[in-house]
């Protein structure tokens, strides 16, 4: 059995050596004990530091290490897709490079795979997180699970093991706007969840700014359903009903008491409410149209600058990487 571990990296020079050492120690011991082989696939997402230099040095010293370097920063979603495309394993583990995903859980994940599970998912608690962050996360998941068509659980992210069947299912979905949390849930298959204590970043700084978190949250809300469009339709319908009622009431008052000149407050409220609903609706439509715009372009998800690996398939499958080792221009 071959186990692949996919590690997206972006400016992780401060921690990458420790990550390689921890993975080598954990997997080296477990592979010898269980009798399997493993590969470490590091995807350098256009880092601006010497992450790639350290990966090359590590690959030269350890035959288990493979690296894929993008031509620029394409984002974590593209990095995970690249790792899945290049993986050769019977199963694949996705984890972060900052050691917030403890490598010591991988043997337990492999044991779950051997028991017949297609997805062995790691779920963290929020111990050590700021109270505001934990509250906002719980609120977001409660909201998103009332809107989207797939189930997402607080504390469950990308850290998981996928069987070859699950990997192939994910690779079959080639949409440009990818939201992996939703995709993992959408493909289904037999799942097992293991819990672990929240870990702090071993070194370096987080790459998730408030702007990126907000964008990621919006992706989660609109990537798997058209309910926001339906909500806009319902809000418009309610406003029409309220407006008709208001017109009828006003007409009756005019017939009974004559024209009442005052009405500034009512007019302003009506303009603000209707204008706000219109702007929100246009914004939601714009988000969907923007995603259609990117989908119809059919651009590759990423472009590979250099690598010591070969893709699993002979064609690009939207990866932008050709079998001869040259990236598309």
PDB file of C-alpha atoms in Angstrom:
ATOM      1  CA  UNK A   1       0.000   0.000   0.000  1.00  0.00           C
ATOM      2  CA  UNK A   2       1.177   3.517  -0.848  1.00  0.00           C
ATOM      3  CA  UNK A   3       0.050   6.417   1.343  1.00  0.00           C
ATOM      4  CA  UNK A   4       0.290   9.956  -0.053  1.00  0.00           C
ATOM      5  CA  UNK A   5       0.402  13.037   2.159  1.00  0.00           C
ATOM      6  CA  UNK A   6      -0.435  16.360   0.456  1.00  0.00           C
ATOM      7  CA  UNK A   7       0.913  19.506   2.112  1.00  0.00           C
ATOM      8  CA  UNK A   8       0.084  22.918   0.544  1.00  0.00           C
ATOM      9  CA  UNK A   9       2.742  25.521   1.377  1.00  0.00           C
ATOM     10  CA  UNK A  10       2.793  29.296   1.092  1.00  0.00           C
ATOM     11  CA  UNK A  11       5.684  31.193   2.683  1.00  0.00           C
ATOM     12  CA  UNK A  12       6.292  28.436   5.247  1.00  0.00           C
ATOM     13  CA  UNK A  13      10.085  28.712   5.396  1.00  0.00           C
ATOM     14  CA  UNK A  14      10.060  29.107   9.186  1.00  0.00           C
ATOM     15  CA  UNK A  15       8.262  25.811   9.815  1.00  0.00           C
ATOM     16  CA  UNK A  16       8.819  23.591   6.773  1.00  0.00           C
ATOM     17  CA  UNK A  17      11.921  21.841   8.140  1.00  0.00           C
ATOM     18  CA  UNK A  18      10.104  20.948  11.361  1.00  0.00           C
ATOM     19  CA  UNK A  19       7.122  19.682   9.367  1.00  0.00           C
ATOM     20  CA  UNK A  20       9.300  17.442   7.207  1.00  0.00           C
ATOM     21  CA  UNK A  21      11.073  16.088  10.277  1.00  0.00           C
ATOM     22  CA  UNK A  22       7.812  15.341  12.140  1.00  0.00           C
ATOM     23  CA  UNK A  23       6.247  13.661   9.123  1.00  0.00           C
ATOM     24  CA  UNK A  24       9.354  11.591   8.477  1.00  0.00           C
ATOM     25  CA  UNK A  25       9.511  10.452  12.083  1.00  0.00           C
ATOM     26  CA  UNK A  26       5.805   9.549  12.355  1.00  0.00           C
ATOM     27  CA  UNK A  27       5.383   7.945   8.940  1.00  0.00           C
ATOM     28  CA  UNK A  28       8.777   6.258   8.931  1.00  0.00           C
ATOM     29  CA  UNK A  29       7.978   4.414  12.143  1.00  0.00           C
ATOM     30  CA  UNK A  30       4.361   3.608  11.226  1.00  0.00           C
ATOM     31  CA  UNK A  31       5.228   2.493   7.678  1.00  0.00           C
ATOM     32  CA  UNK A  32       7.826   0.085   8.990  1.00  0.00           C
ATOM     33  CA  UNK A  33       5.399  -1.234  11.604  1.00  0.00           C
ATOM     34  CA  UNK A  34       2.422  -1.661   9.219  1.00  0.00           C
ATOM     35  CA  UNK A  35       4.362  -2.537   6.075  1.00  0.00           C
ATOM     36  CA  UNK A  36       3.389   0.231   3.635  1.00  0.00           C
ATOM     37  CA  UNK A  37       5.254   2.884   1.647  1.00  0.00           C
ATOM     38  CA  UNK A  38       4.540   6.627   1.661  1.00  0.00           C
ATOM     39  CA  UNK A  39       5.195   9.805  -0.290  1.00  0.00           C
ATOM     40  CA  UNK A  40       5.129  13.435   0.838  1.00  0.00           C
ATOM     41  CA  UNK A  41       3.791  15.827  -1.818  1.00  0.00           C
ATOM     42  CA  UNK A  42       4.589  19.454  -0.990  1.00  0.00           C
ATOM     43  CA  UNK A  43       2.783  22.002  -3.156  1.00  0.00           C
ATOM     44  CA  UNK A  44       4.556  25.371  -3.127  1.00  0.00           C
ATOM     45  CA  UNK A  45       1.827  27.907  -3.882  1.00  0.00           C
ATOM     46  CA  UNK A  46       4.074  30.617  -5.318  1.00  0.00           C
ATOM     47  CA  UNK A  47       5.935  31.354  -2.072  1.00  0.00           C
ATOM     48  CA  UNK A  48       7.993  34.539  -1.921  1.00  0.00           C
ATOM     49  CA  UNK A  49      10.509  33.164   0.613  1.00  0.00           C
ATOM     50  CA  UNK A  50      12.908  30.211   0.353  1.00  0.00           C
ATOM     51  CA  UNK A  51      10.254  27.528   0.953  1.00  0.00           C
ATOM     52  CA  UNK A  52      10.910  25.996  -2.472  1.00  0.00           C
ATOM     53  CA  UNK A  53      14.682  26.003  -1.920  1.00  0.00           C
ATOM     54  CA  UNK A  54      14.245  24.040   1.305  1.00  0.00           C
ATOM     55  CA  UNK A  55      11.843  21.625  -0.375  1.00  0.00           C
ATOM     56  CA  UNK A  56      14.339  20.940  -3.158  1.00  0.00           C
ATOM     57  CA  UNK A  57      17.091  20.274  -0.632  1.00  0.00           C
ATOM     58  CA  UNK A  58      14.828  17.936   1.333  1.00  0.00           C
ATOM     59  CA  UNK A  59      13.766  16.094  -1.846  1.00  0.00           C
ATOM     60  CA  UNK A  60      17.411  15.566  -2.801  1.00  0.00           C
ATOM     61  CA  UNK A  61      18.078  14.017   0.615  1.00  0.00           C
ATOM     62  CA  UNK A  62      14.865  11.965   0.972  1.00  0.00           C
ATOM     63  CA  UNK A  63      13.336   9.916  -1.826  1.00  0.00           C
ATOM     64  CA  UNK A  64       9.893  10.059  -0.182  1.00  0.00           C
ATOM     65  CA  UNK A  65       9.602  13.802  -0.845  1.00  0.00           C
ATOM     66  CA  UNK A  66       8.106  15.254  -4.010  1.00  0.00           C
ATOM     67  CA  UNK A  67       7.467  18.918  -4.686  1.00  0.00           C
ATOM     68  CA  UNK A  68       5.271  20.905  -7.053  1.00  0.00           C
ATOM     69  CA  UNK A  69       5.967  24.610  -7.508  1.00  0.00           C
ATOM     70  CA  UNK A  70       3.371  26.966  -9.007  1.00  0.00           C
ATOM     71  CA  UNK A  71       4.249  29.814 -11.346  1.00  0.00           C
ATOM     72  CA  UNK A  72       2.505  32.203  -8.917  1.00  0.00           C
ATOM     73  CA  UNK A  73       0.144  32.114  -5.954  1.00  0.00           C
ATOM     74  CA  UNK A  74      -3.094  30.397  -7.024  1.00  0.00           C
ATOM     75  CA  UNK A  75      -4.528  29.754  -3.554  1.00  0.00           C
ATOM     76  CA  UNK A  76      -4.947  26.770  -1.260  1.00  0.00           C
ATOM     77  CA  UNK A  77      -7.829  25.277  -3.230  1.00  0.00           C
ATOM     78  CA  UNK A  78      -5.625  25.034  -6.334  1.00  0.00           C
ATOM     79  CA  UNK A  79      -2.774  23.614  -4.241  1.00  0.00           C
ATOM     80  CA  UNK A  80      -4.974  20.849  -2.845  1.00  0.00           C
ATOM     81  CA  UNK A  81      -6.252  20.029  -6.339  1.00  0.00           C
ATOM     82  CA  UNK A  82      -2.674  19.823  -7.613  1.00  0.00           C
ATOM     83  CA  UNK A  83      -1.727  17.444  -4.819  1.00  0.00           C
ATOM     84  CA  UNK A  84      -4.711  15.227  -5.553  1.00  0.00           C
ATOM     85  CA  UNK A  85      -3.865  15.257  -9.266  1.00  0.00           C
ATOM     86  CA  UNK A  86      -0.268  14.178  -8.694  1.00  0.00           C
ATOM     87  CA  UNK A  87      -0.879  11.685  -5.912  1.00  0.00           C
ATOM     88  CA  UNK A  88      -0.158   8.023  -6.669  1.00  0.00           C
ATOM     89  CA  UNK A  89      -1.272   6.567  -3.350  1.00  0.00           C
ATOM     90  CA  UNK A  90      -4.037   4.125  -2.546  1.00  0.00           C
ATOM     91  CA  UNK A  91      -5.149   6.829  -0.131  1.00  0.00           C
ATOM     92  CA  UNK A  92      -4.221  10.479   0.382  1.00  0.00           C
ATOM     93  CA  UNK A  93      -3.992  12.653   3.488  1.00  0.00           C
ATOM     94  CA  UNK A  94      -4.399  16.439   3.184  1.00  0.00           C
ATOM     95  CA  UNK A  95      -2.842  18.568   5.921  1.00  0.00           C
ATOM     96  CA  UNK A  96      -1.451  22.054   6.527  1.00  0.00           C
ATOM     97  CA  UNK A  97       2.262  22.790   6.627  1.00  0.00           C
ATOM     98  CA  UNK A  98       2.195  24.762   9.905  1.00  0.00           C
ATOM     99  CA  UNK A  99       1.742  21.698  12.181  1.00  0.00           C
ATOM    100  CA  UNK A 100      -1.676  22.834  13.355  1.00  0.00           C
ATOM    101  CA  UNK A 101      -2.689  19.493  11.885  1.00  0.00           C
ATOM    102  CA  UNK A 102      -0.695  17.037  14.023  1.00  0.00           C
ATOM    103  CA  UNK A 103       1.067  14.338  11.947  1.00  0.00           C
ATOM    104  CA  UNK A 104       0.617  11.937  14.861  1.00  0.00           C
ATOM    105  CA  UNK A 105      -3.032  11.503  13.786  1.00  0.00           C
ATOM    106  CA  UNK A 106      -2.079  10.038  10.399  1.00  0.00           C
ATOM    107  CA  UNK A 107      -1.536   6.456  11.681  1.00  0.00           C
ATOM    108  CA  UNK A 108      -5.035   6.541  13.211  1.00  0.00           C
ATOM    109  CA  UNK A 109      -6.409   7.779   9.885  1.00  0.00           C
ATOM    110  CA  UNK A 110      -4.670   4.947   8.028  1.00  0.00           C
ATOM    111  CA  UNK A 111      -6.154   2.475  10.508  1.00  0.00           C
ATOM    112  CA  UNK A 112      -9.592   3.884   9.685  1.00  0.00           C
ATOM    113  CA  UNK A 113      -8.891   3.469   5.975  1.00  0.00           C
ATOM    114  CA  UNK A 114      -7.904  -0.160   6.560  1.00  0.00           C
ATOM    115  CA  UNK A 115     -11.251  -0.624   8.316  1.00  0.00           C
ATOM    116  CA  UNK A 116     -13.007   0.326   5.073  1.00  0.00           C
ATOM    117  CA  UNK A 117     -13.673   4.056   5.450  1.00  0.00           C
ATOM    118  CA  UNK A 118     -13.293   6.288   2.391  1.00  0.00           C
ATOM    119  CA  UNK A 119     -12.981   9.475   4.412  1.00  0.00           C
ATOM    120  CA  UNK A 120     -11.304   9.596   7.816  1.00  0.00           C
ATOM    121  CA  UNK A 121     -11.873  13.143   9.026  1.00  0.00           C
ATOM    122  CA  UNK A 122     -10.068  15.004  11.809  1.00  0.00           C
ATOM    123  CA  UNK A 123     -12.247  17.306  13.904  1.00  0.00           C
ATOM    124  CA  UNK A 124     -10.634  19.847  16.207  1.00  0.00           C
ATOM    125  CA  UNK A 125     -12.088  21.575  19.209  1.00  0.00           C
ATOM    126  CA  UNK A 126     -11.685  25.333  19.617  1.00  0.00           C
ATOM    127  CA  UNK A 127      -9.617  25.256  22.785  1.00  0.00           C
ATOM    128  CA  UNK A 128      -7.253  28.236  22.762  1.00  0.00           C
ATOM    129  CA  UNK A 129      -9.196  30.196  20.146  1.00  0.00           C
ATOM    130  CA  UNK A 130     -10.357  33.703  20.932  1.00  0.00           C
ATOM    131  CA  UNK A 131     -13.928  33.832  22.240  1.00  0.00           C
ATOM    132  CA  UNK A 132     -14.966  36.164  19.428  1.00  0.00           C
ATOM    133  CA  UNK A 133     -13.513  33.874  16.761  1.00  0.00           C
ATOM    134  CA  UNK A 134     -15.200  30.801  18.242  1.00  0.00           C
ATOM    135  CA  UNK A 135     -18.550  32.612  18.462  1.00  0.00           C
ATOM    136  CA  UNK A 136     -18.338  33.866  14.864  1.00  0.00           C
ATOM    137  CA  UNK A 137     -17.412  30.369  13.648  1.00  0.00           C
ATOM    138  CA  UNK A 138     -20.396  28.775  15.410  1.00  0.00           C
ATOM    139  CA  UNK A 139     -22.687  31.481  14.044  1.00  0.00           C
ATOM    140  CA  UNK A 140     -21.362  31.001  10.509  1.00  0.00           C
ATOM    141  CA  UNK A 141     -21.809  27.227  10.525  1.00  0.00           C
ATOM    142  CA  UNK A 142     -25.327  27.563  11.922  1.00  0.00           C
ATOM    143  CA  UNK A 143     -26.169  30.002   9.132  1.00  0.00           C
ATOM    144  CA  UNK A 144     -24.507  28.093   6.325  1.00  0.00           C
ATOM    145  CA  UNK A 145     -26.159  24.797   7.251  1.00  0.00           C
ATOM    146  CA  UNK A 146     -29.579  26.462   6.913  1.00  0.00           C
ATOM    147  CA  UNK A 147     -28.723  27.653   3.400  1.00  0.00           C
ATOM    148  CA  UNK A 148     -26.390  25.234   1.630  1.00  0.00           C
ATOM    149  CA  UNK A 149     -27.363  21.811   0.339  1.00  0.00           C
ATOM    150  CA  UNK A 150     -24.484  19.982   2.043  1.00  0.00           C
ATOM    151  CA  UNK A 151     -23.726  19.480   5.720  1.00  0.00           C
ATOM    152  CA  UNK A 152     -20.695  21.255   7.200  1.00  0.00           C
ATOM    153  CA  UNK A 153     -19.532  20.782  10.780  1.00  0.00           C
ATOM    154  CA  UNK A 154     -17.699  23.287  12.948  1.00  0.00           C
ATOM    155  CA  UNK A 155     -14.129  22.115  13.571  1.00  0.00           C
ATOM    156  CA  UNK A 156     -13.933  19.957  10.443  1.00  0.00           C
ATOM    157  CA  UNK A 157     -11.679  21.268   7.692  1.00  0.00           C
ATOM    158  CA  UNK A 158      -9.246  19.958   5.118  1.00  0.00           C
ATOM    159  CA  UNK A 159      -7.308  17.643   7.451  1.00  0.00           C
ATOM    160  CA  UNK A 160      -8.535  14.226   6.386  1.00  0.00           C
ATOM    161  CA  UNK A 161      -7.665  10.956   4.671  1.00  0.00           C
ATOM    162  CA  UNK A 162      -9.318  10.151   1.337  1.00  0.00           C
ATOM    163  CA  UNK A 163      -9.445   6.767  -0.328  1.00  0.00           C
ATOM    164  CA  UNK A 164      -8.526   6.461  -4.014  1.00  0.00           C
ATOM    165  CA  UNK A 165     -12.253   6.267  -4.763  1.00  0.00           C
ATOM    166  CA  UNK A 166     -12.851   9.575  -2.983  1.00  0.00           C
ATOM    167  CA  UNK A 167      -9.825  11.185  -4.665  1.00  0.00           C
ATOM    168  CA  UNK A 168     -11.073  10.178  -8.107  1.00  0.00           C
ATOM    169  CA  UNK A 169     -14.531  11.565  -7.272  1.00  0.00           C
ATOM    170  CA  UNK A 170     -13.010  14.927  -6.343  1.00  0.00           C
ATOM    171  CA  UNK A 171     -10.867  14.993  -9.486  1.00  0.00           C
ATOM    172  CA  UNK A 172     -13.962  14.327 -11.592  1.00  0.00           C
ATOM    173  CA  UNK A 173     -15.377  17.682 -10.451  1.00  0.00           C
ATOM    174  CA  UNK A 174     -13.413  20.277 -12.392  1.00  0.00           C
ATOM    175  CA  UNK A 175     -15.318  23.465 -11.569  1.00  0.00           C
ATOM    176  CA  UNK A 176     -13.093  26.533 -11.371  1.00  0.00           C
ATOM    177  CA  UNK A 177     -14.659  27.970  -8.216  1.00  0.00           C
ATOM    178  CA  UNK A 178     -13.798  25.232  -5.740  1.00  0.00           C
ATOM    179  CA  UNK A 179     -14.903  25.092  -2.105  1.00  0.00           C
ATOM    180  CA  UNK A 180     -13.338  21.900  -0.809  1.00  0.00           C
ATOM    181  CA  UNK A 181     -15.209  21.769   2.483  1.00  0.00           C
ATOM    182  CA  UNK A 182     -18.412  21.508   0.515  1.00  0.00           C
ATOM    183  CA  UNK A 183     -16.943  19.130  -2.070  1.00  0.00           C
ATOM    184  CA  UNK A 184     -15.746  16.746   0.640  1.00  0.00           C
ATOM    185  CA  UNK A 185     -19.247  16.643   2.070  1.00  0.00           C
ATOM    186  CA  UNK A 186     -20.933  16.443  -1.335  1.00  0.00           C
ATOM    187  CA  UNK A 187     -19.137  13.283  -2.518  1.00  0.00           C
ATOM    188  CA  UNK A 188     -20.306  11.386   0.553  1.00  0.00           C
ATOM    189  CA  UNK A 189     -18.902   7.842   0.913  1.00  0.00           C
ATOM    190  CA  UNK A 190     -18.291   6.072   4.205  1.00  0.00           C
ATOM    191  CA  UNK A 191     -16.905   8.473   6.830  1.00  0.00           C
ATOM    192  CA  UNK A 192     -15.225   8.228  10.202  1.00  0.00           C
ATOM    193  CA  UNK A 193     -14.496  11.226  12.438  1.00  0.00           C
ATOM    194  CA  UNK A 194     -11.632  11.411  14.920  1.00  0.00           C
ATOM    195  CA  UNK A 195     -11.245  14.292  17.369  1.00  0.00           C
ATOM    196  CA  UNK A 196      -8.118  16.091  18.473  1.00  0.00           C
ATOM    197  CA  UNK A 197      -7.039  19.038  20.596  1.00  0.00           C
ATOM    198  CA  UNK A 198      -6.676  22.372  18.846  1.00  0.00           C
ATOM    199  CA  UNK A 199      -3.017  23.051  17.980  1.00  0.00           C
ATOM    200  CA  UNK A 200      -1.263  26.383  17.643  1.00  0.00           C
ATOM    201  CA  UNK A 201       0.902  27.236  14.642  1.00  0.00           C
ATOM    202  CA  UNK A 202       4.449  25.986  15.243  1.00  0.00           C
ATOM    203  CA  UNK A 203       6.131  28.962  13.533  1.00  0.00           C
ATOM    204  CA  UNK A 204       5.478  31.707  11.012  1.00  0.00           C
ATOM    205  CA  UNK A 205       2.328  33.765  10.587  1.00  0.00           C
ATOM    206  CA  UNK A 206      -1.188  32.880   9.499  1.00  0.00           C
ATOM    207  CA  UNK A 207      -2.074  33.657   5.867  1.00  0.00           C
ATOM    208  CA  UNK A 208      -5.775  34.070   6.644  1.00  0.00           C
ATOM    209  CA  UNK A 209      -6.609  37.778   6.875  1.00  0.00           C
ATOM    210  CA  UNK A 210     -10.121  38.988   7.666  1.00  0.00           C
ATOM    211  CA  UNK A 211     -10.650  39.799   3.973  1.00  0.00           C
ATOM    212  CA  UNK A 212      -9.689  36.273   2.900  1.00  0.00           C
ATOM    213  CA  UNK A 213     -11.848  34.695   5.610  1.00  0.00           C
ATOM    214  CA  UNK A 214     -14.801  36.820   4.518  1.00  0.00           C
ATOM    215  CA  UNK A 215     -14.299  35.831   0.874  1.00  0.00           C
ATOM    216  CA  UNK A 216     -14.006  32.167   1.862  1.00  0.00           C
ATOM    217  CA  UNK A 217     -17.188  32.418   3.901  1.00  0.00           C
ATOM    218  CA  UNK A 218     -19.099  33.926   0.973  1.00  0.00           C
ATOM    219  CA  UNK A 219     -17.843  31.112  -1.262  1.00  0.00           C
ATOM    220  CA  UNK A 220     -19.263  28.619   1.201  1.00  0.00           C
ATOM    221  CA  UNK A 221     -22.661  30.312   1.180  1.00  0.00           C
ATOM    222  CA  UNK A 222     -23.184  30.442  -2.579  1.00  0.00           C
ATOM    223  CA  UNK A 223     -21.067  27.621  -4.024  1.00  0.00           C
ATOM    224  CA  UNK A 224     -23.499  24.761  -3.480  1.00  0.00           C
ATOM    225  CA  UNK A 225     -26.997  26.148  -3.933  1.00  0.00           C
ATOM    226  CA  UNK A 226     -29.197  28.872  -5.387  1.00  0.00           C
ATOM    227  CA  UNK A 227     -30.971  29.658  -2.132  1.00  0.00           C
ATOM    228  CA  UNK A 228     -29.559  33.222  -1.916  1.00  0.00           C
ATOM    229  CA  UNK A 229     -31.271  33.913  -5.254  1.00  0.00           C
ATOM    230  CA  UNK A 230     -34.466  32.393  -3.886  1.00  0.00           C
ATOM    231  CA  UNK A 231     -34.190  34.596  -0.787  1.00  0.00           C
ATOM    232  CA  UNK A 232     -33.897  37.680  -3.009  1.00  0.00           C
ATOM    233  CA  UNK A 233     -37.038  36.569  -4.882  1.00  0.00           C
ATOM    234  CA  UNK A 234     -38.940  36.057  -1.620  1.00  0.00           C
ATOM    235  CA  UNK A 235     -37.812  39.438  -0.237  1.00  0.00           C
ATOM    236  CA  UNK A 236     -38.950  41.135  -3.438  1.00  0.00           C
ATOM    237  CA  UNK A 237     -42.310  39.379  -3.230  1.00  0.00           C
ATOM    238  CA  UNK A 238     -42.782  40.425   0.399  1.00  0.00           C
ATOM    239  CA  UNK A 239     -41.977  44.035  -0.472  1.00  0.00           C
ATOM    240  CA  UNK A 240     -44.547  43.961  -3.269  1.00  0.00           C
ATOM    241  CA  UNK A 241     -47.200  42.642  -0.853  1.00  0.00           C
ATOM    242  CA  UNK A 242     -46.302  45.245   1.792  1.00  0.00           C
ATOM    243  CA  UNK A 243     -46.343  48.001  -0.833  1.00  0.00           C
ATOM    244  CA  UNK A 244     -49.795  46.975  -2.087  1.00  0.00           C
ATOM    245  CA  UNK A 245     -51.141  46.916   1.488  1.00  0.00           C
ATOM    246  CA  UNK A 246     -49.604  50.325   2.167  1.00  0.00           C
ATOM    247  CA  UNK A 247     -51.118  51.778  -1.013  1.00  0.00           C
ATOM    248  CA  UNK A 248     -54.569  50.419  -0.148  1.00  0.00           C
ATOM    249  CA  UNK A 249     -54.402  51.772   3.422  1.00  0.00           C
ATOM    250  CA  UNK A 250     -53.222  55.168   2.197  1.00  0.00           C
ATOM    251  CA  UNK A 251     -55.959  55.291  -0.460  1.00  0.00           C
ATOM    252  CA  UNK A 252     -58.641  54.515   2.130  1.00  0.00           C
ATOM    253  CA  UNK A 253     -57.289  57.257   4.432  1.00  0.00           C
ATOM    254  CA  UNK A 254     -57.357  59.739   1.547  1.00  0.00           C
ATOM    255  CA  UNK A 255     -60.947  58.853   0.685  1.00  0.00           C
ATOM    256  CA  UNK A 256     -62.029  59.161   4.326  1.00  0.00           C
ATOM    257  CA  UNK A 257     -60.014  62.156   5.532  1.00  0.00           C
ATOM    258  CA  UNK A 258     -58.635  63.829   2.435  1.00  0.00           C
ATOM    259  CA  UNK A 259     -55.011  64.249   1.374  1.00  0.00           C
ATOM    260  CA  UNK A 260     -52.575  64.432   4.263  1.00  0.00           C
ATOM    261  CA  UNK A 261     -49.455  66.367   3.162  1.00  0.00           C
ATOM    262  CA  UNK A 262     -47.037  65.014   5.792  1.00  0.00           C
ATOM    263  CA  UNK A 263     -45.410  61.713   4.813  1.00  0.00           C
ATOM    264  CA  UNK A 264     -41.703  62.439   4.680  1.00  0.00           C
ATOM    265  CA  UNK A 265     -40.750  59.715   7.165  1.00  0.00           C
ATOM    266  CA  UNK A 266     -42.830  57.065   5.404  1.00  0.00           C
ATOM    267  CA  UNK A 267     -41.401  58.009   2.019  1.00  0.00           C
ATOM    268  CA  UNK A 268     -37.796  57.893   3.188  1.00  0.00           C
ATOM    269  CA  UNK A 269     -38.314  54.521   4.910  1.00  0.00           C
ATOM    270  CA  UNK A 270     -39.856  53.056   1.789  1.00  0.00           C
ATOM    271  CA  UNK A 271     -37.031  54.334  -0.418  1.00  0.00           C
ATOM    272  CA  UNK A 272     -34.310  53.036   1.932  1.00  0.00           C
ATOM    273  CA  UNK A 273     -35.876  49.593   2.381  1.00  0.00           C
ATOM    274  CA  UNK A 274     -36.646  49.025  -1.279  1.00  0.00           C
ATOM    275  CA  UNK A 275     -33.275  50.447  -2.376  1.00  0.00           C
ATOM    276  CA  UNK A 276     -31.424  48.263   0.126  1.00  0.00           C
ATOM    277  CA  UNK A 277     -33.202  45.105  -1.024  1.00  0.00           C
ATOM    278  CA  UNK A 278     -32.458  45.983  -4.644  1.00  0.00           C
ATOM    279  CA  UNK A 279     -28.749  46.542  -3.971  1.00  0.00           C
ATOM    280  CA  UNK A 280     -28.440  43.292  -2.013  1.00  0.00           C
ATOM    281  CA  UNK A 281     -30.248  41.402  -4.765  1.00  0.00           C
ATOM    282  CA  UNK A 282     -28.014  42.912  -7.459  1.00  0.00           C
ATOM    283  CA  UNK A 283     -24.961  41.986  -5.363  1.00  0.00           C
ATOM    284  CA  UNK A 284     -26.094  38.363  -5.029  1.00  0.00           C
ATOM    285  CA  UNK A 285     -26.790  38.189  -8.766  1.00  0.00           C
ATOM    286  CA  UNK A 286     -23.343  39.660  -9.399  1.00  0.00           C
ATOM    287  CA  UNK A 287     -21.683  36.938  -7.313  1.00  0.00           C
ATOM    288  CA  UNK A 288     -23.364  34.192  -9.328  1.00  0.00           C
ATOM    289  CA  UNK A 289     -22.679  35.906 -12.653  1.00  0.00           C
ATOM    290  CA  UNK A 290     -19.039  36.377 -11.658  1.00  0.00           C
ATOM    291  CA  UNK A 291     -18.698  32.664 -10.996  1.00  0.00           C
ATOM    292  CA  UNK A 292     -20.296  31.854 -14.336  1.00  0.00           C
ATOM    293  CA  UNK A 293     -17.822  34.257 -15.959  1.00  0.00           C
ATOM    294  CA  UNK A 294     -14.848  32.392 -14.501  1.00  0.00           C
ATOM    295  CA  UNK A 295     -16.312  28.974 -15.288  1.00  0.00           C
ATOM    296  CA  UNK A 296     -16.903  29.665 -18.982  1.00  0.00           C
ATOM    297  CA  UNK A 297     -13.313  30.839 -19.466  1.00  0.00           C
ATOM    298  CA  UNK A 298     -12.127  27.312 -18.631  1.00  0.00           C
ATOM    299  CA  UNK A 299      -8.697  28.484 -17.561  1.00  0.00           C
ATOM    300  CA  UNK A 300      -6.427  25.954 -15.821  1.00  0.00           C
ATOM    301  CA  UNK A 301      -6.705  25.867 -12.044  1.00  0.00           C
ATOM    302  CA  UNK A 302      -2.947  26.358 -11.708  1.00  0.00           C
ATOM    303  CA  UNK A 303       0.298  26.449 -13.693  1.00  0.00           C
ATOM    304  CA  UNK A 304       3.320  24.446 -12.612  1.00  0.00           C
ATOM    305  CA  UNK A 305       6.722  26.104 -12.811  1.00  0.00           C
ATOM    306  CA  UNK A 306       8.818  23.099 -11.773  1.00  0.00           C
ATOM    307  CA  UNK A 307       8.365  19.718 -10.107  1.00  0.00           C
ATOM    308  CA  UNK A 308      10.064  16.384  -9.523  1.00  0.00           C
ATOM    309  CA  UNK A 309       6.715  14.564  -9.843  1.00  0.00           C
ATOM    310  CA  UNK A 310       4.531  13.359 -12.676  1.00  0.00           C
ATOM    311  CA  UNK A 311       0.724  13.680 -12.775  1.00  0.00           C
ATOM    312  CA  UNK A 312      -1.363  10.556 -12.368  1.00  0.00           C
ATOM    313  CA  UNK A 313      -3.081  11.036 -15.728  1.00  0.00           C
ATOM    314  CA  UNK A 314      -1.614  11.597 -19.190  1.00  0.00           C
ATOM    315  CA  UNK A 315      -3.664  14.704 -19.891  1.00  0.00           C
ATOM    316  CA  UNK A 316      -3.823  17.967 -18.019  1.00  0.00           C
ATOM    317  CA  UNK A 317      -7.417  17.668 -16.683  1.00  0.00           C
ATOM    318  CA  UNK A 318      -7.423  21.420 -16.106  1.00  0.00           C
ATOM    319  CA  UNK A 319      -4.210  21.407 -14.093  1.00  0.00           C
ATOM    320  CA  UNK A 320      -2.103  23.293 -16.599  1.00  0.00           C
ATOM    321  CA  UNK A 321       0.668  20.686 -16.211  1.00  0.00           C
ATOM    322  CA  UNK A 322       1.712  18.537 -19.148  1.00  0.00           C
ATOM    323  CA  UNK A 323       3.242  15.038 -18.837  1.00  0.00           C
ATOM    324  CA  UNK A 324       6.542  16.211 -20.289  1.00  0.00           C
ATOM    325  CA  UNK A 325       7.170  18.351 -17.227  1.00  0.00           C
ATOM    326  CA  UNK A 326       6.445  21.683 -18.907  1.00  0.00           C
ATOM    327  CA  UNK A 327       3.693  23.959 -17.718  1.00  0.00           C
ATOM    328  CA  UNK A 328       1.225  25.557 -20.088  1.00  0.00           C
ATOM    329  CA  UNK A 329       1.865  29.169 -21.016  1.00  0.00           C
TER     330      UNK A 329
END
